Tab-separated table of C-alpha atoms in Angstrom:
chain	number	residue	atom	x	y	z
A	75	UNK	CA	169.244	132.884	41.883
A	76	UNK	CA	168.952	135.850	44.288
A	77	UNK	CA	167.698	134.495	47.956
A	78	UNK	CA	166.594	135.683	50.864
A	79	UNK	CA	167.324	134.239	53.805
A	80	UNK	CA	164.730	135.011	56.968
A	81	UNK	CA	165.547	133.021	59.823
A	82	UNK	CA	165.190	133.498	63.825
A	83	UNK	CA	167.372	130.148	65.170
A	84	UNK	CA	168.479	129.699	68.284
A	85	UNK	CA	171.985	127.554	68.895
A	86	UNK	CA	171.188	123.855	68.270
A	87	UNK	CA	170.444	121.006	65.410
A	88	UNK	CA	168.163	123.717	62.998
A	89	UNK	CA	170.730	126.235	63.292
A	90	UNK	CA	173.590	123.876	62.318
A	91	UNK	CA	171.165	122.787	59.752
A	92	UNK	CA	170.490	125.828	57.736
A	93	UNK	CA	174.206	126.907	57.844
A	94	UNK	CA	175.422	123.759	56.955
A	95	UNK	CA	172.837	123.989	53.430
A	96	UNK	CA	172.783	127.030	52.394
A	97	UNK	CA	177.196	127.482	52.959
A	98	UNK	CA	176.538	124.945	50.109
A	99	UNK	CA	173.855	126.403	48.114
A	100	UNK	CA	175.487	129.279	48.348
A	101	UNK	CA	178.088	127.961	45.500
A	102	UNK	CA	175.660	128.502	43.202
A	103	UNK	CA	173.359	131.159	44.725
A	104	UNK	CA	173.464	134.616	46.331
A	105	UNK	CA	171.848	135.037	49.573
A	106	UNK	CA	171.187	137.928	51.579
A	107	UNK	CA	170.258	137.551	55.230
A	108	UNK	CA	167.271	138.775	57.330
A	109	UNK	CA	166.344	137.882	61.098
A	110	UNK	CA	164.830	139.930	63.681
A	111	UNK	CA	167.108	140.995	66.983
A	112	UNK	CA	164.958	141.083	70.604
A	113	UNK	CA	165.594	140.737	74.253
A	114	UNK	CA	167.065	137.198	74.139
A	115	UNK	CA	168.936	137.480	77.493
A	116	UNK	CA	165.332	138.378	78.981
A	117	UNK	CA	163.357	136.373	77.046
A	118	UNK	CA	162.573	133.510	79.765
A	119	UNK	CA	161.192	136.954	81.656
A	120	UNK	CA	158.948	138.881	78.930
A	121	UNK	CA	157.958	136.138	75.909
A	122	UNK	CA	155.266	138.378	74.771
A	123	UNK	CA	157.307	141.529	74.516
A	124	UNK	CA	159.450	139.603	72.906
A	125	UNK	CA	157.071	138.473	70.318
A	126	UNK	CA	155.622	141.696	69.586
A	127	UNK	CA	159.029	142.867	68.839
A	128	UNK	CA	159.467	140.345	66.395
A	129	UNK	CA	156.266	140.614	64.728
A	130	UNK	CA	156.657	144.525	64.486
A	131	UNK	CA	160.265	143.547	62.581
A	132	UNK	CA	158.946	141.159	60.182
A	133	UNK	CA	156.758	143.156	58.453
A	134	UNK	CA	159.715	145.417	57.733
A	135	UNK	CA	161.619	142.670	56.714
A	136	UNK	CA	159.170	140.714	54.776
A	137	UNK	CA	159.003	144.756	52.661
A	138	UNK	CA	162.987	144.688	52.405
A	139	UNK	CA	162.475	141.106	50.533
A	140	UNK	CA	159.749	142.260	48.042
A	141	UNK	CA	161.354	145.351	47.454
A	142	UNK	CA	164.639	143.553	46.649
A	143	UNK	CA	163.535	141.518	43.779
A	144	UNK	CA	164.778	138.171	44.856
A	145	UNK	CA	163.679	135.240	43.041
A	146	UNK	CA	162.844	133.306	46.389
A	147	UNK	CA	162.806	133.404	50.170
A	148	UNK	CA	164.241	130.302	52.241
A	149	UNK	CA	162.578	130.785	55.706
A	150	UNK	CA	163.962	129.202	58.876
A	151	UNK	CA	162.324	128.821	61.976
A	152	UNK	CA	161.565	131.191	64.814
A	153	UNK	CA	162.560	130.589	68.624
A	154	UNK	CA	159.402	132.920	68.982
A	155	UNK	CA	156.665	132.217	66.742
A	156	UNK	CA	157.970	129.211	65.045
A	157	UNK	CA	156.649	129.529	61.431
A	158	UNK	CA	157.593	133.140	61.030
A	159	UNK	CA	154.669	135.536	59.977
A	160	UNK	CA	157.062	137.174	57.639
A	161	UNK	CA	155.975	133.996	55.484
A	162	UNK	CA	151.930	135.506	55.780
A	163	UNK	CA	153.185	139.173	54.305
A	164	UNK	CA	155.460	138.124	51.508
A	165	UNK	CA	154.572	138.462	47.726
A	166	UNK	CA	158.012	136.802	47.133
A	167	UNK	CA	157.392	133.291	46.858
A	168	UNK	CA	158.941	130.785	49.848
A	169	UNK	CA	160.298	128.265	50.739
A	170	UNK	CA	159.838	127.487	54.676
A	171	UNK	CA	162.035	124.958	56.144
A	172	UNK	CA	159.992	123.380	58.935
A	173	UNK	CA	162.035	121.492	61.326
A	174	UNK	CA	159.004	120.518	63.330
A	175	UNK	CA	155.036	121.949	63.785
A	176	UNK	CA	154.738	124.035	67.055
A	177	UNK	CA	154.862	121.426	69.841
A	178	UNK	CA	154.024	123.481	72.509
A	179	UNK	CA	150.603	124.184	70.793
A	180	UNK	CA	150.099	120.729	69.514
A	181	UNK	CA	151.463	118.084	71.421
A	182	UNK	CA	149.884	117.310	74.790
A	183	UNK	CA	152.435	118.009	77.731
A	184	UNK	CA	155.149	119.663	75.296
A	185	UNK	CA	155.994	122.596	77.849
A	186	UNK	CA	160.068	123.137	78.067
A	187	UNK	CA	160.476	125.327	81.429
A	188	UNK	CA	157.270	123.641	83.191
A	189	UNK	CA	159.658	120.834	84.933
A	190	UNK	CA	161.774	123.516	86.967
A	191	UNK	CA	158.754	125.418	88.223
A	192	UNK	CA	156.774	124.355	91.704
A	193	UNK	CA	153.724	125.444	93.737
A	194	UNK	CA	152.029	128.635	92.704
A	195	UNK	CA	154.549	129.888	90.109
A	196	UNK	CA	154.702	126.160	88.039
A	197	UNK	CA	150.791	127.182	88.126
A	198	UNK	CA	150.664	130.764	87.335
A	199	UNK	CA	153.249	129.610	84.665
A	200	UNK	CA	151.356	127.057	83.403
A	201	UNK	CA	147.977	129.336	83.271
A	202	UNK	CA	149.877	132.295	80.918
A	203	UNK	CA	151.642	129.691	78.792
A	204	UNK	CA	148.658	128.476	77.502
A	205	UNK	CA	147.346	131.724	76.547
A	206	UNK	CA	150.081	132.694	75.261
A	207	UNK	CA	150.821	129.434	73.026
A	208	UNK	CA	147.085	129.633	71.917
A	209	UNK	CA	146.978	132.626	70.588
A	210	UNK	CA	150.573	131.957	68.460
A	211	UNK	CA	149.484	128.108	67.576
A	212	UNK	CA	146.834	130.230	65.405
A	213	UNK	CA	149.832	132.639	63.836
A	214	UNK	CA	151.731	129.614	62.926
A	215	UNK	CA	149.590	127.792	61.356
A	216	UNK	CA	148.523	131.063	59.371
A	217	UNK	CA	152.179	131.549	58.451
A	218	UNK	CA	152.870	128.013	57.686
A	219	UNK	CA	149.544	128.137	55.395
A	220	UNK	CA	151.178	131.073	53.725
A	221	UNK	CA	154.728	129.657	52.189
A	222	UNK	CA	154.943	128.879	48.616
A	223	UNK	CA	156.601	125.317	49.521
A	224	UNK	CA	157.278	123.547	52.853
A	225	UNK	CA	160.530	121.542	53.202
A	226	UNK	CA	160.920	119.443	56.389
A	227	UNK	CA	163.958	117.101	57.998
A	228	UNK	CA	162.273	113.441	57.728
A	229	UNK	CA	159.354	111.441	56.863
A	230	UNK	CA	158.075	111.050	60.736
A	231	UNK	CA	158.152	115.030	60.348
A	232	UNK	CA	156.257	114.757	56.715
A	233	UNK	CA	153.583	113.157	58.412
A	234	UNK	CA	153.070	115.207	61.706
A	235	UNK	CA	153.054	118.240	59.293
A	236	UNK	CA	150.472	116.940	57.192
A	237	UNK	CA	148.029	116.027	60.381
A	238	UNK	CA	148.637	119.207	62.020
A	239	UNK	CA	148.672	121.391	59.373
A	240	UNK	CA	146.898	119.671	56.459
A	241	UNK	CA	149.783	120.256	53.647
A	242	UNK	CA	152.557	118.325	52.144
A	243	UNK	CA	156.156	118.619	52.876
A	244	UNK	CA	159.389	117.127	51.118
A	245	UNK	CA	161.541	115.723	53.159
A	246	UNK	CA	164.895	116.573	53.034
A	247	UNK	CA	167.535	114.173	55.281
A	248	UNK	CA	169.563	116.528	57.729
A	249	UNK	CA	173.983	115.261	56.844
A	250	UNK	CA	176.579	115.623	58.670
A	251	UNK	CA	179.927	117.021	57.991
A	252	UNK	CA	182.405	113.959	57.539
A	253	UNK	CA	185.837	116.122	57.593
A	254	UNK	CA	184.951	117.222	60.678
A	255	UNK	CA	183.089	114.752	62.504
A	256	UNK	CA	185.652	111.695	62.009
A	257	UNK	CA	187.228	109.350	64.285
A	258	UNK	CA	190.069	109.820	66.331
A	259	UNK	CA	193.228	109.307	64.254
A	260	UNK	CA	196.113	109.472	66.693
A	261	UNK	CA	195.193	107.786	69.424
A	262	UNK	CA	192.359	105.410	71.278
A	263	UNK	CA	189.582	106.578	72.428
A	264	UNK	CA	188.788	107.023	76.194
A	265	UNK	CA	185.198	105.576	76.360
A	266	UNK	CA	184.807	106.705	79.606
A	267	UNK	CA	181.553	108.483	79.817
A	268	UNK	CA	177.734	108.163	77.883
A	269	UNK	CA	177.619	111.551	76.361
A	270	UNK	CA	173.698	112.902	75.959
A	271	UNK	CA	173.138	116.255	73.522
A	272	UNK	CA	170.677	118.439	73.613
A	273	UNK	CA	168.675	121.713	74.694
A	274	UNK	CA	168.571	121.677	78.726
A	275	UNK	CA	164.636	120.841	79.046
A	276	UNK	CA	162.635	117.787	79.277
A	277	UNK	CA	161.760	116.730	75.795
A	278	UNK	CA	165.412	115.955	75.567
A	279	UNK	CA	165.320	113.041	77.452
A	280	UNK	CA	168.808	113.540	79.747
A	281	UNK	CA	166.891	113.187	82.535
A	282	UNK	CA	166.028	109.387	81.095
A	283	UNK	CA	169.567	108.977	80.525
A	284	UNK	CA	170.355	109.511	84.193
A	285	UNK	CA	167.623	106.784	85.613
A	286	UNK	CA	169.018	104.408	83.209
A	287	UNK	CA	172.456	104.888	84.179
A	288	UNK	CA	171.129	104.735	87.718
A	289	UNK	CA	170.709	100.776	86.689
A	290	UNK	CA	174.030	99.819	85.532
A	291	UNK	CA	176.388	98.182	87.162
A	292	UNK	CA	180.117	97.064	87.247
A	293	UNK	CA	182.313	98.304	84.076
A	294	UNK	CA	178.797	99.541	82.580
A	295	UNK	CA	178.659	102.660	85.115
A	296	UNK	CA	179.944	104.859	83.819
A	297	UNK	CA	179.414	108.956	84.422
A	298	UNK	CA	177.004	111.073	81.887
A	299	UNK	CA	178.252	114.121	79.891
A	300	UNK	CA	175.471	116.088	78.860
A	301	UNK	CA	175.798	118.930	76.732
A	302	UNK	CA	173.445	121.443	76.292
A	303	UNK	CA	173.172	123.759	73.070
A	304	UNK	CA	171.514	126.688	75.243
A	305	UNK	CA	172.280	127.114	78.834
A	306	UNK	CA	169.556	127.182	81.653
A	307	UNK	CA	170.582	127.236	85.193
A	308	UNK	CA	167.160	125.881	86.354
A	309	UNK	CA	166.911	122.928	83.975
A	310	UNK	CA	170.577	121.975	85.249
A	311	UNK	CA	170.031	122.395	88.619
A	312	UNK	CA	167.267	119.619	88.329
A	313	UNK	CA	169.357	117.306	86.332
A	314	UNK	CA	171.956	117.481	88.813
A	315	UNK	CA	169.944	117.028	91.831
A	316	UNK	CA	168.723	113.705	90.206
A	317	UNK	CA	171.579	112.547	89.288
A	318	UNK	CA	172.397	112.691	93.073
A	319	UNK	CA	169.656	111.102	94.166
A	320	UNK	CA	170.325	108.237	92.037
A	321	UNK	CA	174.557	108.324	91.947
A	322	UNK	CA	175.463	109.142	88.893
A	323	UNK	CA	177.974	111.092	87.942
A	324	UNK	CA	176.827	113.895	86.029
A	325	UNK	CA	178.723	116.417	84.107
A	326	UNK	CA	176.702	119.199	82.329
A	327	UNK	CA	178.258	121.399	79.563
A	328	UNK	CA	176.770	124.204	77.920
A	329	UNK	CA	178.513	126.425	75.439
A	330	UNK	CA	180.671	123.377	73.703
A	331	UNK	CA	182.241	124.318	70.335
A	332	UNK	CA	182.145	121.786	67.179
A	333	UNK	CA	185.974	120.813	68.123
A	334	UNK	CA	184.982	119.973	71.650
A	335	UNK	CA	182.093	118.687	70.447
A	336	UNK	CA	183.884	116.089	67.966
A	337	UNK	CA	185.898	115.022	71.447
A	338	UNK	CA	183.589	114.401	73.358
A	339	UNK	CA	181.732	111.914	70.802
A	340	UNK	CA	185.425	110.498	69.813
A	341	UNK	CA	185.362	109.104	73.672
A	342	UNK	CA	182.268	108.582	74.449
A	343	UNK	CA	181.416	104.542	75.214
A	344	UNK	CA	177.949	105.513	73.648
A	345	UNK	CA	175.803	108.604	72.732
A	346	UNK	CA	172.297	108.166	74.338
A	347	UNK	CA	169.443	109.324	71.646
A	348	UNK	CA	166.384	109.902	74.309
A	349	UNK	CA	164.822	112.891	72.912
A	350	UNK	CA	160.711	112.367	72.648
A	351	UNK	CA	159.571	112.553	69.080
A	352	UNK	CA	162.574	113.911	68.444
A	353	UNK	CA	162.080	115.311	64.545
A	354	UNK	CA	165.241	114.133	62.773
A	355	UNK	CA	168.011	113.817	65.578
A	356	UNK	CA	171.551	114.802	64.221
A	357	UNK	CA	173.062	113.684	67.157
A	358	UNK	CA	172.598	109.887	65.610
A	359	UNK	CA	174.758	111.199	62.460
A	360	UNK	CA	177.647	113.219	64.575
A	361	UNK	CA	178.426	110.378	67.111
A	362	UNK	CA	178.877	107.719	64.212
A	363	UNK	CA	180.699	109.758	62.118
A	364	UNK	CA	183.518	110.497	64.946
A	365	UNK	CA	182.853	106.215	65.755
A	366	UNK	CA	180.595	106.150	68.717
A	367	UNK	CA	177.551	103.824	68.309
A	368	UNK	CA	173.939	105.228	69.464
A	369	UNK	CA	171.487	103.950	71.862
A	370	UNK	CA	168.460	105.375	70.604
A	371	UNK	CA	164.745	105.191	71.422
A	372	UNK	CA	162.667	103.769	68.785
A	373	UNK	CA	160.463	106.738	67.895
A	374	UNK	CA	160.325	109.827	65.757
A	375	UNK	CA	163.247	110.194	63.425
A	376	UNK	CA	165.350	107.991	65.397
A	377	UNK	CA	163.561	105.369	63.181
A	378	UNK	CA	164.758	106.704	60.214
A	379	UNK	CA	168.435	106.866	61.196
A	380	UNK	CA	169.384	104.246	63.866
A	381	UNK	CA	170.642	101.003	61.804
A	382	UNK	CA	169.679	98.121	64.824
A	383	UNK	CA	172.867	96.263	65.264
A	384	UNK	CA	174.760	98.835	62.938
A	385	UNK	CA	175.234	102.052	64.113
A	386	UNK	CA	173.787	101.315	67.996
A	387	UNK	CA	170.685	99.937	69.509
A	388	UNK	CA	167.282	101.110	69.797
A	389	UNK	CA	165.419	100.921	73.321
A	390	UNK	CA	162.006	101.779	74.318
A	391	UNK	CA	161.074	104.657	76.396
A	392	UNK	CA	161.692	103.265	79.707
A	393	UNK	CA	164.705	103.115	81.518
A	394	UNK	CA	164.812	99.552	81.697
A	395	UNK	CA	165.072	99.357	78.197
A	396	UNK	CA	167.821	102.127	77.472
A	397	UNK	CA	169.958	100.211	80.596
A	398	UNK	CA	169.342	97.116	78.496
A	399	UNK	CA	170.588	98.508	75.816
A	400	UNK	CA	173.459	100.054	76.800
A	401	UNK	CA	174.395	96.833	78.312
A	402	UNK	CA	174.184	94.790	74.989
A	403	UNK	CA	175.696	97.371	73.249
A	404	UNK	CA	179.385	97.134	75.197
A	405	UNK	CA	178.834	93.430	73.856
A	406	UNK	CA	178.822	93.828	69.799
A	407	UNK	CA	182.000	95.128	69.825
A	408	UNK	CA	181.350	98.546	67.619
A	409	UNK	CA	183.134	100.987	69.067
A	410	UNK	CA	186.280	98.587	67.401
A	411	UNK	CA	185.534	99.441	64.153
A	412	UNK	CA	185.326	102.931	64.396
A	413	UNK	CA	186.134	103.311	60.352
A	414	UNK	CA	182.702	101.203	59.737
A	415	UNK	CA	180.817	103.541	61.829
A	416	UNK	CA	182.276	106.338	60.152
A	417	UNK	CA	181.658	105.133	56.803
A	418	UNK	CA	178.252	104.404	57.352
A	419	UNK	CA	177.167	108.162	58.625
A	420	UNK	CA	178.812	109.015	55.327
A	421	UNK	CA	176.097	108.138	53.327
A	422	UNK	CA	174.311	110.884	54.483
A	423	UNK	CA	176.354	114.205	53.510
A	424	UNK	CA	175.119	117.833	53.685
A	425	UNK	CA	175.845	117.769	49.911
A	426	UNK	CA	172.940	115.976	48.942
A	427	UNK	CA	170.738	117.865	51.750
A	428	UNK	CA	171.768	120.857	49.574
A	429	UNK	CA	171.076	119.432	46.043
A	430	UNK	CA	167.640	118.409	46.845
A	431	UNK	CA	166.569	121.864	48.802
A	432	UNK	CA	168.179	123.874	45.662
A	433	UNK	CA	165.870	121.798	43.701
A	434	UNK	CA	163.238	122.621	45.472
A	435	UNK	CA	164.054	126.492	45.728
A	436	UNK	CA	164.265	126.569	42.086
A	437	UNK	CA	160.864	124.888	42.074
A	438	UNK	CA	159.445	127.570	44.153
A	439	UNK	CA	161.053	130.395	42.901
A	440	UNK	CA	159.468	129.211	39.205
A	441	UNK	CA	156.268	129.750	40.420
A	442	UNK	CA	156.468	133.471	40.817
């Protein structure tokens, strides 16, 4: 088949996500690929410029796709509008790969950016955002409406797609890449830090990981390596005044390629899974594929991935719990059977993730 690809990604879990398929898919398919350019250095500064430059583009591109006869669009997400409106404008029929519905329009105190805001501009900030998100919670779910098919990363996201936007999706397991994410071969492992991954804002739970370090003692204290897939100054300037105030010993990375990535789960004692209703979280997969065990909080698609006793722990969302956790975990002795660990993130492979959203592509495509 002929595809298009339209997506609008920024750096993190989606982004790895839709490379890591369609690099696959593509072994059988041809894709061509579409996504809008804007301000992103400024785009913390002018959101709604931003968005009206994207919406202006996708009509073009959503023409470019019709005109070019493919059999099928795969749409991605957008760090702007989240379901893309190209998906409202296309005759071509879709396939939209929803990682997660529009939190910031749906879920009650889902604000990234809110936390490193005070006084008057936290409010003025607060007042415009919900404008803002209002009036593109309505596009989404008009886009989202739109696609042919929807495709999304788990079963907790099946469901919150069905109650927010009323329709069905397939759920398609995220992989992860077992020749590169693998165990450390030549030598033993450091397991001197807790590594935590994720975007730099609150949903992501590092700032969790820090009060529950905060509780440890003895052999069990050990520093936090957080890395962040996109950088902001703000968000890490709060983390690290925390982790002062509580005396931890926090490292923040942004910017971290797969390689160093792959190191710093090879040496990590445990990676700490704290994101709130986090959709999927690949994080889970990486760390026990390079033999690091999980402490994970039991919600979302956490649920779906965390093996208790297995693969790591899971903890509620208090930092008693995770501390608890952690604790226990240096206790089961995981982290010496690094080949187990390993072996059981193989089950999931990007292969399969592939073979079930080309069957579902085809599906789409057939309905033309």
């Amino acid at each position: 088949m002929r595809i298009a690809l339209y997506h609008n990604l920024p750096p993190g879990g989606a982004l790895r996500y839709m490379r890591e398929v369609v690099a696959r898919s593509a072994r059988d398919h041809d894709y061509t690929e579409f996504t809008p350019s804007y301000a992103e250095r400024e785009w913390a500064l002018r959101p709604l410029t931003n968005a009206m430059a994207v919406a202006r583009q996708e009509r073009r591109i959503a023409a470019e796709i019709d005109a070019g006869g493919f059999d099928v669009a795969f749409v991605h997400g957008c760090r702007v509008m989240q379901a893309p409106g190209v998906l409202s404008m296309l005759a071509t029929p879709s396939l939209y790969m929803i990682q997660e519905p529009r939190r910031r329009t749906v879920e009650t105190g889902y604000r990234p950016g809110a936390q490193t805001r005070t006084g008057f501009a936290r409010a003025a900030w607060s007042v415009g955002r919900v404008g803002y998100d209002t009036v593109l919670g309505r596009r989404d779910r008009k886009a989202a409406a739109a696609a042919t098919a929807l495709a999304c990363n788990s079963l907790f996201s099946a469901e919150n797609i069905s109650r927010v936007y009323g329709r069905d999706a397939i759920a398609c397991y995220a992989g992860v890449d077992i020749e590169r994410f693998f165990p450390d071969p030549s030598s033993s492992p450091s397991r001197s830090f807790y590594l935590s991954v994720g975007a730099l804002d609150a949903s992501k739970g590092h700032d969790l990981a820090i009060e529950a370090i905060s509780r440890l003692n003895g052999t069990n204290r050990l520093p936090l390596v957080v890395v962040g897939s996109r950088s902001d100054p703000e968000a890490a300037d709060a983390l690290e005044a925390q982790a002062r105030g509580a005396g931890v010993d926090l490292r923040v990375r942004t910017s971290v390629s797969d390689d160093e990535l792959v190191g710093l789960y090879r040496n990590a004692a445990a990676a700490l899974c704290l994101a709130r209703l986090e959709p999927f979280g690949l994080t889970v997969h990486e760390a026990v594929a390079c033999g690091t065990p999980v402490v994970a909080v039991r919600e979302g698609g956490f649920r779906e991935t965390l093996v208790e006793g297995v693969n790591g722990l899971g903890a509620e969302r208090n930092a008693t719990s995770v501390a608890d956790a952690i604790a226990r975990l240096g206790t089961l002795g995981l982290t010496n059977d690094a080949g187990a660990l390993h072996a059981q993130a193989a089950q999931w492979t990007w292969d399969l993730t592939a073979k079930r959203l080309n069957e579902l592509l085809e599906a789409a495509a057939a309905t033309r």
